[in-house]
Short mmCIF file of C-alpha atoms and ligand atoms in Angstrom, two decimals:
data_model
loop_
_atom_site.label_atom_id
_atom_site.label_comp_id
_atom_site.label_asym_id
_atom_site.label_seq_id
_atom_site.Cartn_x
_atom_site.Cartn_y
_atom_site.Cartn_z
CA UNK A 7 104.26 69.58 95.17
CA UNK A 8 104.26 70.13 98.91
CA UNK A 9 102.52 68.18 101.59
CA UNK A 10 103.32 64.73 100.24
CA UNK A 11 105.64 63.67 102.98
CA UNK A 12 104.70 60.84 105.23
CA UNK A 13 106.68 58.50 107.39
CA UNK A 14 109.62 57.20 105.44
CA UNK A 15 110.63 53.58 105.69
CA UNK A 16 114.15 54.81 106.38
CA UNK A 17 113.01 57.77 108.52
CA UNK A 18 114.46 56.62 111.85
CA UNK A 19 117.71 58.63 111.80
CA UNK A 20 116.13 61.89 110.73
CA UNK A 21 115.14 64.67 113.12
CA UNK A 22 113.50 66.86 110.47
CA UNK A 23 110.70 64.83 109.04
CA UNK A 24 109.62 67.17 106.27
CA UNK A 25 110.97 66.12 102.91
CA UNK A 26 108.38 67.87 100.84
CA UNK A 27 110.94 70.10 99.26
CA UNK A 28 113.05 67.36 97.78
CA UNK A 29 111.04 64.17 97.55
CA UNK A 30 109.75 64.82 94.05
CA UNK A 31 113.28 65.34 92.90
CA UNK A 32 114.63 62.13 94.38
CA UNK A 33 111.59 60.03 93.62
CA UNK A 34 111.60 57.64 90.65
CA UNK A 35 108.12 56.09 91.18
CA UNK A 36 106.68 57.96 88.12
CA UNK A 37 108.93 55.89 85.87
CA UNK A 38 110.18 52.88 87.74
CA UNK A 39 106.57 51.67 88.47
CA UNK A 40 106.87 49.67 85.30
CA UNK A 41 109.19 47.35 87.22
CA UNK A 42 106.37 46.32 89.66
CA UNK A 43 105.92 42.72 88.44
CA UNK A 44 109.68 42.06 88.45
CA UNK A 45 110.15 43.63 91.81
CA UNK A 46 107.40 41.53 93.22
CA UNK A 47 108.82 38.39 91.68
CA UNK A 48 112.12 39.18 93.25
CA UNK A 49 110.58 39.81 96.61
CA UNK A 50 108.57 36.60 96.56
CA UNK A 51 111.67 34.57 95.81
CA UNK A 52 113.50 36.35 98.53
CA UNK A 53 110.74 35.68 101.10
CA UNK A 54 110.71 32.02 100.17
CA UNK A 55 114.38 31.82 100.58
CA UNK A 56 114.32 33.49 103.92
CA UNK A 57 111.65 30.94 105.20
CA UNK A 58 113.54 28.08 103.80
CA UNK A 59 116.68 29.22 105.60
CA UNK A 60 114.70 29.71 108.83
CA UNK A 61 115.48 33.43 108.81
CA UNK A 62 111.74 34.20 108.93
CA UNK A 63 108.82 31.96 109.79
CA UNK A 64 106.82 30.02 107.18
CA UNK A 65 103.74 31.94 108.39
CA UNK A 66 105.27 35.25 107.73
CA UNK A 67 106.56 34.17 104.32
CA UNK A 68 103.10 32.98 103.39
CA UNK A 69 101.57 36.32 104.40
CA UNK A 70 104.23 38.19 102.57
CA UNK A 71 103.76 36.17 99.36
CA UNK A 72 99.95 36.28 99.34
CA UNK A 73 100.21 40.01 100.15
CA UNK A 74 102.61 40.70 97.31
CA UNK A 75 100.43 38.77 94.92
CA UNK A 76 97.39 40.83 95.88
CA UNK A 77 99.38 44.03 95.48
CA UNK A 78 100.50 42.93 92.00
CA UNK A 79 96.86 42.41 90.98
CA UNK A 80 95.98 45.73 92.46
CA UNK A 81 98.61 47.57 90.60
CA UNK A 82 97.67 45.73 87.43
CA UNK A 83 94.06 46.87 87.87
CA UNK A 84 95.27 50.45 88.40
CA UNK A 85 93.83 50.48 91.92
CA UNK A 86 97.00 50.86 93.90
CA UNK A 87 98.05 54.27 95.27
CA UNK A 88 101.72 54.79 94.39
CA UNK A 89 103.28 57.92 95.88
CA UNK A 90 106.40 59.99 95.47
CA UNK A 91 106.56 60.08 99.29
CA UNK A 92 107.69 56.39 99.01
CA UNK A 93 110.30 57.35 96.50
CA UNK A 94 110.48 54.32 94.18
CA UNK A 95 108.51 51.18 93.21
CA UNK A 96 110.47 49.05 95.76
CA UNK A 97 109.46 51.11 98.82
CA UNK A 98 105.95 51.77 97.49
CA UNK A 99 105.39 48.04 97.36
CA UNK A 100 106.82 47.52 100.80
CA UNK A 101 104.50 50.30 102.13
CA UNK A 102 101.49 48.73 100.47
CA UNK A 103 102.51 45.41 101.95
CA UNK A 104 102.74 46.94 105.46
CA UNK A 105 99.25 48.37 105.09
CA UNK A 106 97.94 45.00 104.04
CA UNK A 107 99.63 42.49 106.30
CA UNK A 108 101.13 44.62 109.13
CA UNK A 109 104.48 43.97 110.87
CA UNK A 110 105.29 40.75 108.95
CA UNK A 111 105.98 43.06 106.03
CA UNK A 112 108.89 44.51 107.92
CA UNK A 113 110.67 41.17 107.74
CA UNK A 114 110.78 41.03 103.95
CA UNK A 115 113.75 43.30 103.72
CA UNK A 116 115.92 41.14 106.01
CA UNK A 117 119.27 40.32 104.38
CA UNK A 118 118.49 42.47 101.40
CA UNK A 119 119.08 46.03 100.25
CA UNK A 120 117.36 48.05 97.57
CA UNK A 121 120.74 47.84 95.83
CA UNK A 122 120.55 44.21 95.13
CA UNK A 123 116.74 44.45 94.78
CA UNK A 124 116.82 47.00 92.01
CA UNK A 125 119.56 45.26 90.15
CA UNK A 126 117.55 42.06 90.30
CA UNK A 127 114.38 43.74 89.04
CA UNK A 128 116.21 45.39 86.18
CA UNK A 129 117.73 42.13 85.07
CA UNK A 130 114.44 40.28 85.23
CA UNK A 131 112.73 43.06 83.37
CA UNK A 132 115.23 43.25 80.64
CA UNK A 133 115.36 39.51 80.11
CA UNK A 134 111.61 39.63 79.42
CA UNK A 135 112.01 42.66 77.12
CA UNK A 136 114.81 41.04 75.21
CA UNK A 137 112.55 37.96 74.55
CA UNK A 138 109.99 40.38 73.06
CA UNK A 139 112.61 42.23 71.01
CA UNK A 140 113.89 38.92 69.65
CA UNK A 141 110.34 38.03 68.54
CA UNK A 142 110.08 41.37 66.76
CA UNK A 143 113.48 41.02 65.01
CA UNK A 144 112.24 37.61 63.81
CA UNK A 145 109.10 39.22 62.44
CA UNK A 146 111.06 41.82 60.51
CA UNK A 147 113.51 39.22 59.19
CA UNK A 148 110.58 37.05 58.13
CA UNK A 149 109.04 39.97 56.28
CA UNK A 150 112.36 40.58 54.39
CA UNK A 151 112.66 36.92 53.47
CA UNK A 152 109.01 36.73 52.35
CA UNK A 153 109.42 39.77 50.10
CA UNK A 154 112.73 38.33 48.72
CA UNK A 155 111.03 34.95 48.02
CA UNK A 156 108.05 36.34 46.21
CA UNK A 157 110.29 38.61 44.02
CA UNK A 158 113.32 36.40 43.64
CA UNK A 159 113.96 37.26 40.02
CA UNK A 160 113.57 41.06 40.11
CA UNK A 161 116.67 42.89 38.85
CA UNK A 162 117.82 46.24 40.14
CA UNK A 163 120.96 48.33 40.16
CA UNK A 164 123.27 47.80 43.12
CA UNK A 165 124.96 50.96 44.41
CA UNK A 166 128.26 52.12 45.79
CA UNK A 167 128.73 55.79 46.56
CA UNK A 168 125.02 56.07 45.74
CA UNK A 169 126.07 55.53 42.09
CA UNK A 170 124.82 52.58 40.06
CA UNK A 171 127.54 50.05 40.29
CA UNK A 172 126.52 46.48 39.24
CA UNK A 173 123.20 44.80 38.51
CA UNK A 174 121.87 42.74 41.43
CA UNK A 175 118.83 40.72 42.34
CA UNK A 176 116.56 42.77 44.60
CA UNK A 177 116.28 39.64 46.79
CA UNK A 178 120.01 39.83 47.37
CA UNK A 179 119.67 43.35 48.64
CA UNK A 180 116.82 42.47 50.97
CA UNK A 181 118.82 39.58 52.34
CA UNK A 182 121.68 41.87 53.16
CA UNK A 183 119.32 43.49 55.69
CA UNK A 184 118.29 40.03 56.88
CA UNK A 185 121.88 39.14 57.77
CA UNK A 186 122.48 42.39 59.55
CA UNK A 187 119.45 41.82 61.68
CA UNK A 188 120.75 38.29 62.23
CA UNK A 189 123.77 39.70 64.05
CA UNK A 190 121.49 42.02 66.04
CA UNK A 191 119.57 39.01 67.09
CA UNK A 192 122.70 37.34 68.26
CA UNK A 193 123.90 40.51 70.06
CA UNK A 194 120.72 40.65 72.13
CA UNK A 195 120.90 36.92 72.82
CA UNK A 196 124.52 37.34 73.97
CA UNK A 197 123.69 40.29 76.18
CA UNK A 198 120.88 38.28 77.67
CA UNK A 199 123.21 35.40 78.46
CA UNK A 200 125.53 37.75 80.41
CA UNK A 201 122.70 39.49 82.19
CA UNK A 202 121.27 36.12 83.27
CA UNK A 203 123.06 36.37 86.65
CA UNK A 204 121.23 36.93 89.93
CA UNK A 205 122.60 39.80 92.09
CA UNK A 206 120.03 39.02 94.83
CA UNK A 207 121.92 38.27 98.06
CA UNK A 208 124.63 40.83 97.57
CA UNK A 209 122.95 43.04 100.12
CA UNK A 210 123.88 46.72 100.16
CA UNK A 211 127.42 45.93 98.97
CA UNK A 212 129.19 43.52 101.34
CA UNK A 213 126.93 40.54 101.59
CA UNK A 214 125.10 39.71 104.76
CA UNK A 215 125.57 37.95 108.06
CA UNK A 216 122.35 36.06 107.66
CA UNK A 217 122.60 32.44 106.43
CA UNK A 218 120.98 33.14 103.07
CA UNK A 219 120.94 30.87 99.99
CA UNK A 220 121.38 33.04 96.88
CA UNK A 221 121.38 29.93 94.71
CA UNK A 222 117.89 29.14 95.72
CA UNK A 223 116.47 32.60 95.01
CA UNK A 224 118.35 32.57 91.71
CA UNK A 225 116.71 29.34 90.78
CA UNK A 226 113.29 30.54 91.80
CA UNK A 227 113.77 33.56 89.48
CA UNK A 228 114.97 31.53 86.58
CA UNK A 229 118.50 32.96 86.59
CA UNK A 230 121.26 30.63 85.28
CA UNK A 231 123.92 31.81 87.74
CA UNK A 232 124.67 33.93 90.77
CA UNK A 233 127.15 36.83 91.24
CA UNK A 234 130.70 36.13 92.37
CA UNK A 235 131.41 39.40 94.04
CA UNK A 236 128.72 41.36 96.01
CA UNK A 237 130.26 44.73 95.26
CA UNK A 238 130.29 44.08 91.47
CA UNK A 239 126.75 42.76 91.73
CA UNK A 240 125.37 46.05 93.06
CA UNK A 241 127.70 48.46 91.26
CA UNK A 242 127.65 47.58 87.62
CA UNK A 243 125.21 48.45 84.89
CA UNK A 244 127.23 46.96 82.07
CA UNK A 245 124.35 44.59 81.33
CA UNK A 246 122.23 47.68 80.56
CA UNK A 247 124.99 49.21 78.50
CA UNK A 248 125.31 45.98 76.43
CA UNK A 249 121.63 46.11 75.89
CA UNK A 250 121.65 49.75 74.90
CA UNK A 251 124.51 49.24 72.47
CA UNK A 252 122.73 46.30 70.86
CA UNK A 253 119.68 48.51 70.59
CA UNK A 254 121.71 51.32 69.05
CA UNK A 255 123.25 49.03 66.50
CA UNK A 256 119.91 47.53 65.57
CA UNK A 257 118.35 50.96 65.24
CA UNK A 258 121.25 51.98 63.00
CA UNK A 259 120.50 49.01 60.82
CA UNK A 260 116.72 49.59 60.56
CA UNK A 261 117.39 53.25 60.05
CA UNK A 262 119.40 52.40 56.95
CA UNK A 263 116.53 50.15 55.81
CA UNK A 264 114.15 53.08 56.48
CA UNK A 265 116.39 55.34 54.46
CA UNK A 266 116.25 53.03 51.52
CA UNK A 267 112.48 52.84 51.70
CA UNK A 268 112.33 56.63 51.66
CA UNK A 269 114.65 56.80 48.59
CA UNK A 270 113.11 53.91 46.74
CA UNK A 271 109.62 55.34 47.21
CA UNK A 272 110.57 58.70 45.86
CA UNK A 273 109.36 59.59 42.35
CA UNK A 274 113.02 59.87 41.26
CA UNK A 275 113.56 56.27 42.10
CA UNK A 276 110.06 54.92 41.73
CA UNK A 277 111.22 51.37 42.78
CA UNK A 278 108.45 50.76 45.36
CA UNK A 279 105.13 51.93 46.64
CA UNK A 280 104.48 51.95 50.38
CA UNK A 281 101.18 50.50 51.53
CA UNK A 282 98.69 53.23 52.38
CA UNK A 283 98.63 52.10 56.00
CA UNK A 284 102.33 53.01 56.38
CA UNK A 285 102.31 56.38 54.68
CA UNK A 286 100.58 59.70 55.32
CA UNK A 287 99.31 62.59 53.32
CA UNK A 288 100.27 66.24 53.44
CA UNK A 289 98.15 68.90 55.14
CA UNK A 290 98.67 71.26 52.24
CA UNK A 291 99.81 69.30 49.14
CA UNK A 292 97.03 66.98 48.06
CA UNK A 293 99.17 64.82 45.84
CA UNK A 294 101.63 63.70 48.48
CA UNK A 295 102.17 60.35 49.99
CA UNK A 296 104.85 60.70 52.64
CA UNK A 297 106.98 57.87 53.92
CA UNK A 298 106.57 58.98 57.58
CA UNK A 299 106.93 55.61 59.14
CA UNK A 300 110.29 55.00 57.48
CA UNK A 301 111.36 58.45 58.25
CA UNK A 302 110.51 58.14 61.97
CA UNK A 303 112.32 54.88 62.26
CA UNK A 304 115.32 56.73 60.92
CA UNK A 305 114.60 59.67 63.24
CA UNK A 306 114.12 57.64 66.41
CA UNK A 307 117.48 56.16 65.97
CA UNK A 308 119.02 59.34 67.45
CA UNK A 309 117.37 58.99 70.84
CA UNK A 310 118.61 55.38 71.06
CA UNK A 311 122.17 56.59 70.62
CA UNK A 312 121.41 59.22 73.20
CA UNK A 313 120.21 56.63 75.68
CA UNK A 314 123.44 54.65 75.33
CA UNK A 315 125.46 57.82 75.87
CA UNK A 316 123.34 58.91 78.84
CA UNK A 317 124.18 55.81 80.68
CA UNK A 318 127.79 55.53 79.65
CA UNK A 319 128.19 59.07 81.02
CA UNK A 320 126.20 58.44 84.18
CA UNK A 321 128.43 55.50 85.01
CA UNK A 322 131.91 56.73 84.03
CA UNK A 323 132.86 58.58 87.18
CA UNK A 324 131.16 56.55 89.81
CA UNK A 325 133.13 55.07 92.74
CA UNK A 326 132.05 51.67 93.84
CA UNK A 327 129.48 50.68 94.83
CA UNK A 328 125.85 51.96 94.44
CA UNK A 329 125.32 55.71 93.91
CA UNK A 330 122.00 57.41 93.39
CA UNK A 331 123.22 58.55 89.94
CA UNK A 332 122.43 55.01 88.91
CA UNK A 333 118.70 55.65 89.28
CA UNK A 334 119.15 57.54 85.98
CA UNK A 335 119.69 54.15 84.23
CA UNK A 336 115.92 53.58 84.12
CA UNK A 337 114.46 56.18 81.79
CA UNK A 338 117.29 55.71 79.26
CA UNK A 339 116.65 51.93 79.30
CA UNK A 340 112.86 52.22 79.22
CA UNK A 341 112.96 54.66 76.40
CA UNK A 342 115.31 52.43 74.40
CA UNK A 343 113.01 49.40 74.98
CA UNK A 344 109.87 51.30 73.90
CA UNK A 345 111.57 52.86 70.93
CA UNK A 346 113.17 49.74 69.56
CA UNK A 347 110.03 47.65 70.02
CA UNK A 348 107.84 50.18 68.31
CA UNK A 349 110.27 50.64 65.43
CA UNK A 350 110.80 46.92 64.85
CA UNK A 351 107.12 46.22 64.87
CA UNK A 352 106.19 48.96 62.42
CA UNK A 353 109.21 48.12 60.22
CA UNK A 354 107.89 44.54 59.67
CA UNK A 355 104.54 45.92 58.70
CA UNK A 356 106.14 48.52 56.45
CA UNK A 357 108.23 45.88 54.60
CA UNK A 358 105.17 43.64 54.29
CA UNK A 359 103.23 46.48 52.75
CA UNK A 360 105.64 47.34 49.91
CA UNK A 361 104.63 46.93 46.34
CA UNK A 362 107.60 46.42 44.05
CA UNK A 363 107.78 48.24 40.73
CA UNK A 364 109.61 45.54 38.82
CA UNK A 365 109.41 47.34 35.44
CA UNK A 366 110.95 50.54 36.89
CA UNK A 367 113.72 48.69 38.65
CA UNK A 368 114.57 46.61 35.63
CA UNK A 369 114.39 49.38 33.04
CA UNK A 370 116.78 51.41 35.30
CA UNK A 371 119.32 48.66 35.24
CA UNK A 372 119.08 48.35 31.43
CA UNK A 373 119.71 52.04 30.87
CA UNK A 374 122.82 52.43 32.94
CA UNK A 375 126.39 51.34 32.65
CA UNK A 376 126.32 48.93 35.45
CA UNK A 377 127.37 46.09 33.16
CA UNK A 378 130.76 47.73 32.55
CA UNK A 379 132.60 45.44 34.96
CA UNK A 380 131.24 42.50 33.00
CA UNK A 381 132.47 43.95 29.69
CA UNK A 382 135.95 44.25 31.26
CA UNK A 383 135.70 40.73 32.63
CA UNK A 384 134.86 39.66 29.10
CA UNK A 385 138.24 40.92 27.92
CA UNK A 386 139.94 39.43 30.95
CA UNK A 387 138.50 35.98 30.04
CA UNK A 388 140.13 36.47 26.58
CA UNK A 389 143.59 37.16 28.06
CA UNK A 390 143.78 40.85 28.70
CA UNK A 391 145.13 42.06 32.03
CA UNK A 392 142.25 43.57 34.09
CA UNK A 393 143.67 47.11 34.24
CA UNK A 394 143.95 47.26 30.48
CA UNK A 395 140.40 45.90 30.10
CA UNK A 396 139.18 48.44 32.60
CA UNK A 397 140.69 51.20 30.49
CA UNK A 398 139.18 49.98 27.26
CA UNK A 399 135.71 49.73 28.73
CA UNK A 400 136.17 53.17 30.17
CA UNK A 401 136.60 54.42 26.60
CA UNK A 402 133.49 52.54 25.53
CA UNK A 403 131.51 54.27 28.30
CA UNK A 404 132.88 57.66 27.34
CA UNK A 405 131.90 56.99 23.74
CA UNK A 406 128.33 56.10 24.81
CA UNK A 407 128.04 59.20 26.94
CA UNK A 408 129.13 61.39 24.07
CA UNK A 409 126.68 59.67 21.66
CA UNK A 410 123.78 59.40 24.01
CA UNK A 411 123.88 55.57 23.88
CA UNK A 412 123.63 52.79 26.32
CA UNK A 413 125.86 49.69 26.36
CA UNK A 414 122.98 47.67 25.14
CA UNK A 415 122.61 49.95 22.06
CA UNK A 416 126.16 49.22 20.74
CA UNK A 417 126.53 47.09 17.58
CA UNK A 418 129.15 44.32 17.39
CA UNK A 419 131.17 46.56 15.07
CA UNK A 420 131.13 49.47 17.48
CA UNK A 421 132.41 47.10 20.19
CA UNK A 422 135.09 45.76 17.91
CA UNK A 423 136.29 49.26 17.30
CA UNK A 424 137.55 49.33 20.92
CA UNK A 425 139.18 45.90 20.92
CA UNK A 426 139.49 42.99 18.50
CA UNK A 427 138.75 40.69 21.38
CA UNK A 428 135.10 41.85 21.35
CA UNK A 429 133.02 39.29 19.43
CA UNK A 430 129.24 39.59 18.81
CA UNK A 431 128.51 37.63 22.07
CA UNK A 432 129.52 40.76 24.02
CA UNK A 433 125.99 42.02 23.40
CA UNK A 434 124.59 39.20 25.43
CA UNK A 435 127.28 39.51 28.01
CA UNK A 436 126.29 42.97 29.00
CA UNK A 437 122.57 42.22 29.56
CA UNK A 438 121.79 42.65 33.17
CA UNK A 439 120.45 39.05 33.46
CA UNK A 440 123.79 37.74 32.25
CA UNK A 441 125.68 39.93 34.60
CA UNK A 442 123.71 38.78 37.54
CA UNK A 443 123.71 35.15 36.52
CA UNK A 444 127.51 35.30 36.23
CA UNK A 445 128.11 36.19 39.84
CA UNK A 446 128.14 32.69 41.15
CA UNK A 447 130.73 33.30 43.79
CA UNK A 448 129.89 32.54 47.47
CA UNK A 449 127.31 35.01 48.75
CA UNK A 450 127.10 36.73 45.38
CA UNK A 451 124.06 37.90 43.51
CA UNK A 452 123.50 34.96 41.03
CA UNK A 453 120.10 33.25 41.47
CA UNK A 454 121.87 30.14 42.86
CA UNK A 455 123.79 32.15 45.41
CA UNK A 456 120.72 34.09 46.43
CA UNK A 457 118.71 30.80 46.75
CA UNK A 458 121.47 29.51 48.96
CA UNK A 459 121.27 32.62 51.21
CA UNK A 460 117.48 32.16 51.29
CA UNK A 461 117.92 28.58 52.41
CA UNK A 462 120.27 29.83 55.23
CA UNK A 463 117.79 32.48 56.21
CA UNK A 464 114.84 30.07 56.14
CA UNK A 465 116.77 27.48 58.20
CA UNK A 466 117.61 30.11 60.77
CA UNK A 467 114.02 31.18 61.11
CA UNK A 468 112.85 27.57 61.22
CA UNK A 469 115.34 26.83 64.03
CA UNK A 470 113.85 29.69 66.02
CA UNK A 471 110.33 28.38 65.55
CA UNK A 472 111.50 24.90 66.79
CA UNK A 473 113.41 26.15 69.82
N1 LIG B 512 115.32 53.70 93.02
C1 LIG B 512 116.70 53.34 93.26
C2 LIG B 512 117.38 53.08 91.85
O1 LIG B 512 116.67 53.08 90.91
C3 LIG B 512 116.68 52.03 94.01
C4 LIG B 512 117.99 51.80 94.68
C5 LIG B 512 118.07 52.75 95.78
N2 LIG B 512 119.14 52.47 96.70
C6 LIG B 512 119.56 53.35 97.56
N3 LIG B 512 120.51 52.92 98.36
N4 LIG B 512 119.10 54.56 97.63
O2 LIG B 512 118.52 52.93 91.76
#
């Protein structure tokens, strides 16, 4: 779009004043406008610091602060005119401030550069977004715990290699997802702790000759610490990379959860039914109920990985300090924020909507051979080495497969045919309930172990509520 150029805030050294051919390319206002509140917070803290240090007058600082607050309200109301001619949100706000309060606006950028300004705004923005993401992770974890608690005695097959392996409690399976999300929660918390450092006062790269007080502005902005090295402060985006990798791992986790919802809701499994509000119909096949929400959670994981790789690649070849390439950090970060928030929110709703088909889950586990390990353990308890026991039960399974029987169909005599150590109580031993009840080891699937996990989960959620 031509004809947008107007006087640039940095236009002084340029003879040719027509940027209309490139300004839409270099501009970031169409995406970085979402930083307006955080940019304004940073500017207000900076102005207050400048006045406190007698670098600008109290009167100018007051005008700057009230001007910035009015601009924030104006942008909020959608009334501000933001323009590509002013490149990014930082310079648009400064231009609006100049229009509003005149020359005093020109003093705001004293002892500051857009390089420390944008790093400050991004850190403030992400700290807020992480708080929102932590709340959403908590909601999803709560939904998992609630489902586990209301169905704490439902049996189902546990899988390895997607083959039925050993009977488990469904609650145990759900809590596995809880604990994965628990580490995601901690990863975001950790990354927030490291990003909680103010870069404001680093200047363009080398610091400033003005007698600034970066500790003061950091405190005003709620940062816990200030940078140690001004070049590091404006150069690095590792705080974004940590965020993006935490987001990628979380998405990987909820993608796996989504995948299980898709599988379990299929007619072949028939373990669950998804609430109508979290499924869709087919435009051609009237009978269908598609698990779109779960599929899209799985599908959107890809773009989150992409965002991490985008920024890793943007950063890898950059000499210190700031380079314009770094403006490319924004869309990747914003997209990751939007994607993970949307996915977590809908995942919590999805889990809350599930109806569990207990009969189907339990009949599945009765029909299969997932009690085979317990039959082998039975022989081990009667003195046989495990390898030998494994072999004998393997023969039992082969016999059943040939005869179209299940373990639960075998008579005491049939068992005895494979080993004298099999007494009639083997029948009871291979019931799925018994198999589950027997797994009392730490973190195992017995009701006691699962209740203990539930207590850990509840305590964790309770601590969050209290803090
Ligand atoms: N819009 C820029 C960014 O996102 C702000 C920093 C610009 N600094 C500069 N020296 N051009 O990175």
